[in-house]
Amino acid sequence: ISQEFLTTRTLSFSLKSTETYKMIDTCDPKIACWTPEGDMFIVKDPEMFASKIIPQYFDHNKFSSFARQLNFYGFRKMQSKPIRKDDYDVDAARHVTFYNEKFKRGRCDLLKEIQRSTRGSSSTSVSLQDQQKEIEFLKEK
């Protein structure tokens, strides 16, 4: 693989990650927003996000395609499920939360480090840090 190809591949997502960052940072918080800590983002209304927000930045309007692309770049979907029936919130049940250790509010300098996972590499496995983050996130719910 040529260095030019690798540079183009990194630049390609660097631009996409910048667009994704801008998308979340400027979105109506009723549709999508950062978590209070700024280390994850929540899509509160996936249907509205797909129809109104995604097409402003990408060549499609499918939430599943957006989520799949995030997955290729190491983002983890962090959905919480209520433990007790009384804790069930119909609105919150539609929320989809994404996490990537290099995608943080106020840290655009990290975006260039987000790279596409390659098949068979260790980058596709869930890191211990990711697992601990998910456990802490679920404990808070």
PDB file of C-alpha atoms in Angstrom:
ATOM      1  CA  ILE A   1       0.000   0.000   0.000  1.00  0.00           C
ATOM      2  CA  SER A   2       1.403   3.330  -0.999  1.00  0.00           C
ATOM      3  CA  GLN A   3       1.970   6.155   1.461  1.00  0.00           C
ATOM      4  CA  GLU A   4      -0.180   8.374  -0.779  1.00  0.00           C
ATOM      5  CA  PHE A   5      -3.103   5.927  -0.408  1.00  0.00           C
ATOM      6  CA  LEU A   6      -2.727   5.880   3.389  1.00  0.00           C
ATOM      7  CA  THR A   7      -2.537   9.667   3.531  1.00  0.00           C
ATOM      8  CA  THR A   8      -5.617   9.996   1.328  1.00  0.00           C
ATOM      9  CA  ARG A   9      -7.491   7.450   3.475  1.00  0.00           C
ATOM     10  CA  THR A  10      -6.592   9.312   6.697  1.00  0.00           C
ATOM     11  CA  LEU A  11      -7.430  12.690   5.151  1.00  0.00           C
ATOM     12  CA  SER A  12     -10.703  11.272   3.880  1.00  0.00           C
ATOM     13  CA  PHE A  13     -11.962  10.469   7.349  1.00  0.00           C
ATOM     14  CA  SER A  14     -10.313  13.479   8.867  1.00  0.00           C
ATOM     15  CA  LEU A  15     -12.670  15.539   6.703  1.00  0.00           C
ATOM     16  CA  LYS A  16     -15.617  13.273   7.548  1.00  0.00           C
ATOM     17  CA  SER A  17     -14.820  13.356  11.258  1.00  0.00           C
ATOM     18  CA  THR A  18     -14.652  17.137  11.066  1.00  0.00           C
ATOM     19  CA  GLU A  19     -18.052  17.181   9.376  1.00  0.00           C
ATOM     20  CA  THR A  20     -19.455  14.746  11.958  1.00  0.00           C
ATOM     21  CA  TYR A  21     -18.045  16.894  14.756  1.00  0.00           C
ATOM     22  CA  LYS A  22     -19.599  20.034  13.274  1.00  0.00           C
ATOM     23  CA  MET A  23     -22.858  18.147  12.751  1.00  0.00           C
ATOM     24  CA  ILE A  24     -23.124  17.280  16.454  1.00  0.00           C
ATOM     25  CA  ASP A  25     -21.714  20.553  17.752  1.00  0.00           C
ATOM     26  CA  THR A  26     -24.220  22.711  15.840  1.00  0.00           C
ATOM     27  CA  CYS A  27     -27.263  20.434  15.931  1.00  0.00           C
ATOM     28  CA  ASP A  28     -30.493  21.298  17.710  1.00  0.00           C
ATOM     29  CA  PRO A  29     -30.020  19.603  21.119  1.00  0.00           C
ATOM     30  CA  LYS A  30     -33.503  18.116  20.832  1.00  0.00           C
ATOM     31  CA  ILE A  31     -32.197  16.079  17.866  1.00  0.00           C
ATOM     32  CA  ALA A  32     -28.556  15.347  18.818  1.00  0.00           C
ATOM     33  CA  CYS A  33     -26.072  16.661  21.363  1.00  0.00           C
ATOM     34  CA  TRP A  34     -22.957  15.938  23.381  1.00  0.00           C
ATOM     35  CA  THR A  35     -23.249  14.182  26.744  1.00  0.00           C
ATOM     36  CA  PRO A  36     -22.697  16.554  29.697  1.00  0.00           C
ATOM     37  CA  GLU A  37     -19.074  15.326  29.973  1.00  0.00           C
ATOM     38  CA  GLY A  38     -18.527  15.825  26.233  1.00  0.00           C
ATOM     39  CA  ASP A  39     -17.012  12.364  25.743  1.00  0.00           C
ATOM     40  CA  MET A  40     -19.950  10.897  23.803  1.00  0.00           C
ATOM     41  CA  PHE A  41     -22.794  12.165  21.660  1.00  0.00           C
ATOM     42  CA  ILE A  42     -26.463  11.240  21.747  1.00  0.00           C
ATOM     43  CA  VAL A  43     -28.823  11.132  18.802  1.00  0.00           C
ATOM     44  CA  LYS A  44     -32.134  11.766  20.541  1.00  0.00           C
ATOM     45  CA  ASP A  45     -34.322  11.603  17.453  1.00  0.00           C
ATOM     46  CA  PRO A  46     -32.784   9.246  14.864  1.00  0.00           C
ATOM     47  CA  GLU A  47     -35.606   9.806  12.333  1.00  0.00           C
ATOM     48  CA  MET A  48     -35.300  13.596  12.416  1.00  0.00           C
ATOM     49  CA  PHE A  49     -31.485  13.331  12.455  1.00  0.00           C
ATOM     50  CA  ALA A  50     -31.607  11.160   9.309  1.00  0.00           C
ATOM     51  CA  SER A  51     -34.065  13.305   7.401  1.00  0.00           C
ATOM     52  CA  LYS A  52     -32.858  16.800   8.357  1.00  0.00           C
ATOM     53  CA  ILE A  53     -29.246  16.658   9.591  1.00  0.00           C
ATOM     54  CA  ILE A  54     -27.395  13.856   7.742  1.00  0.00           C
ATOM     55  CA  PRO A  55     -28.217  15.180   4.227  1.00  0.00           C
ATOM     56  CA  GLN A  56     -26.658  18.542   5.129  1.00  0.00           C
ATOM     57  CA  TYR A  57     -23.266  16.833   5.496  1.00  0.00           C
ATOM     58  CA  PHE A  58     -23.361  13.535   3.587  1.00  0.00           C
ATOM     59  CA  ASP A  59     -24.796  12.130   0.338  1.00  0.00           C
ATOM     60  CA  HIS A  60     -27.538  10.081   2.018  1.00  0.00           C
ATOM     61  CA  ASN A  61     -30.259  10.278   4.656  1.00  0.00           C
ATOM     62  CA  LYS A  62     -30.064   6.849   6.307  1.00  0.00           C
ATOM     63  CA  PHE A  63     -29.313   6.603  10.011  1.00  0.00           C
ATOM     64  CA  SER A  64     -28.221   2.960   9.668  1.00  0.00           C
ATOM     65  CA  SER A  65     -25.590   3.957   7.063  1.00  0.00           C
ATOM     66  CA  PHE A  66     -24.351   6.765   9.288  1.00  0.00           C
ATOM     67  CA  ALA A  67     -24.069   4.365  12.269  1.00  0.00           C
ATOM     68  CA  ARG A  68     -22.306   1.737  10.138  1.00  0.00           C
ATOM     69  CA  GLN A  69     -19.724   4.281   8.968  1.00  0.00           C
ATOM     70  CA  LEU A  70     -19.103   5.360  12.563  1.00  0.00           C
ATOM     71  CA  ASN A  71     -18.581   1.707  13.491  1.00  0.00           C
ATOM     72  CA  PHE A  72     -15.922   1.331  10.780  1.00  0.00           C
ATOM     73  CA  TYR A  73     -14.015   4.158  12.464  1.00  0.00           C
ATOM     74  CA  GLY A  74     -14.084   2.720  15.970  1.00  0.00           C
ATOM     75  CA  PHE A  75     -17.224   4.330  17.349  1.00  0.00           C
ATOM     76  CA  ARG A  76     -19.197   2.154  19.757  1.00  0.00           C
ATOM     77  CA  LYS A  77     -22.956   2.294  20.108  1.00  0.00           C
ATOM     78  CA  MET A  78     -23.798   2.680  23.806  1.00  0.00           C
ATOM     79  CA  GLN A  79     -27.495   2.032  24.341  1.00  0.00           C
ATOM     80  CA  SER A  80     -28.737   1.646  27.862  1.00  0.00           C
ATOM     81  CA  LYS A  81     -31.655  -0.566  28.735  1.00  0.00           C
ATOM     82  CA  PRO A  82     -33.674  -0.029  31.910  1.00  0.00           C
ATOM     83  CA  ILE A  83     -33.220  -2.683  34.552  1.00  0.00           C
ATOM     84  CA  ARG A  84     -36.638  -2.174  36.086  1.00  0.00           C
ATOM     85  CA  LYS A  85     -39.884  -1.743  34.208  1.00  0.00           C
ATOM     86  CA  ASP A  86     -40.575   1.469  36.162  1.00  0.00           C
ATOM     87  CA  ASP A  87     -37.367   3.006  34.790  1.00  0.00           C
ATOM     88  CA  TYR A  88     -38.509   2.725  31.169  1.00  0.00           C
ATOM     89  CA  ASP A  89     -38.694   6.091  29.410  1.00  0.00           C
ATOM     90  CA  VAL A  90     -40.297   6.005  25.954  1.00  0.00           C
ATOM     91  CA  ASP A  91     -38.381   9.067  24.710  1.00  0.00           C
ATOM     92  CA  ALA A  92     -35.006   7.933  26.084  1.00  0.00           C
ATOM     93  CA  ALA A  93     -35.501   4.454  24.601  1.00  0.00           C
ATOM     94  CA  ARG A  94     -35.104   6.005  21.122  1.00  0.00           C
ATOM     95  CA  HIS A  95     -31.814   7.687  22.009  1.00  0.00           C
ATOM     96  CA  VAL A  96     -28.645   6.277  20.477  1.00  0.00           C
ATOM     97  CA  THR A  97     -25.332   7.168  22.118  1.00  0.00           C
ATOM     98  CA  PHE A  98     -21.967   6.885  20.350  1.00  0.00           C
ATOM     99  CA  TYR A  99     -18.486   6.795  21.874  1.00  0.00           C
ATOM    100  CA  ASN A 100     -14.997   7.036  20.416  1.00  0.00           C
ATOM    101  CA  GLU A 101     -12.030   7.901  22.622  1.00  0.00           C
ATOM    102  CA  LYS A 102     -10.768  10.346  19.963  1.00  0.00           C
ATOM    103  CA  PHE A 103     -14.107  12.127  19.435  1.00  0.00           C
ATOM    104  CA  LYS A 104     -14.628  14.624  22.266  1.00  0.00           C
ATOM    105  CA  ARG A 105     -16.267  18.023  22.580  1.00  0.00           C
ATOM    106  CA  GLY A 106     -13.636  20.748  22.385  1.00  0.00           C
ATOM    107  CA  ARG A 107     -10.878  18.377  21.163  1.00  0.00           C
ATOM    108  CA  CYS A 108     -10.786  18.814  17.379  1.00  0.00           C
ATOM    109  CA  ASP A 109      -7.050  18.081  17.567  1.00  0.00           C
ATOM    110  CA  LEU A 110      -7.885  14.395  18.176  1.00  0.00           C
ATOM    111  CA  LEU A 111      -9.995  13.993  15.020  1.00  0.00           C
ATOM    112  CA  LYS A 112      -6.953  13.361  12.817  1.00  0.00           C
ATOM    113  CA  GLU A 113      -6.196  10.254  14.893  1.00  0.00           C
ATOM    114  CA  ILE A 114      -9.491   8.562  13.995  1.00  0.00           C
ATOM    115  CA  GLN A 115      -8.765   5.907  11.382  1.00  0.00           C
ATOM    116  CA  ARG A 116     -10.764   3.212   9.667  1.00  0.00           C
ATOM    117  CA  SER A 117     -10.475  -0.207  11.276  1.00  0.00           C
ATOM    118  CA  THR A 118      -9.086  -2.916   9.052  1.00  0.00           C
ATOM    119  CA  ARG A 119     -10.408  -6.451   9.052  1.00  0.00           C
ATOM    120  CA  GLY A 120      -8.491  -8.835  11.249  1.00  0.00           C
ATOM    121  CA  SER A 121      -6.592  -6.152  13.106  1.00  0.00           C
ATOM    122  CA  SER A 122      -6.652  -5.736  16.853  1.00  0.00           C
ATOM    123  CA  SER A 123      -8.300  -2.326  16.405  1.00  0.00           C
ATOM    124  CA  THR A 124     -11.619  -4.051  15.706  1.00  0.00           C
ATOM    125  CA  SER A 125     -11.717  -5.705  19.108  1.00  0.00           C
ATOM    126  CA  VAL A 126     -13.208  -3.847  22.027  1.00  0.00           C
ATOM    127  CA  SER A 127     -10.507  -2.392  24.247  1.00  0.00           C
ATOM    128  CA  LEU A 128     -10.567  -2.743  27.996  1.00  0.00           C
ATOM    129  CA  GLN A 129     -10.927   1.037  28.241  1.00  0.00           C
ATOM    130  CA  ASP A 130     -14.010   0.942  25.991  1.00  0.00           C
ATOM    131  CA  GLN A 131     -15.540  -1.820  28.101  1.00  0.00           C
ATOM    132  CA  GLN A 132     -14.902   0.098  31.330  1.00  0.00           C
ATOM    133  CA  LYS A 133     -16.391   3.247  29.798  1.00  0.00           C
ATOM    134  CA  GLU A 134     -19.516   1.349  28.770  1.00  0.00           C
ATOM    135  CA  ILE A 135     -19.869  -0.188  32.259  1.00  0.00           C
ATOM    136  CA  GLU A 136     -19.595   3.247  33.898  1.00  0.00           C
ATOM    137  CA  PHE A 137     -22.096   4.712  31.435  1.00  0.00           C
ATOM    138  CA  LEU A 138     -24.606   1.948  32.154  1.00  0.00           C
ATOM    139  CA  LYS A 139     -24.132   2.260  35.937  1.00  0.00           C
ATOM    140  CA  GLU A 140     -25.170   5.918  35.733  1.00  0.00           C
ATOM    141  CA  LYS A 141     -28.501   5.083  34.103  1.00  0.00           C
TER     142      LYS A 141
END
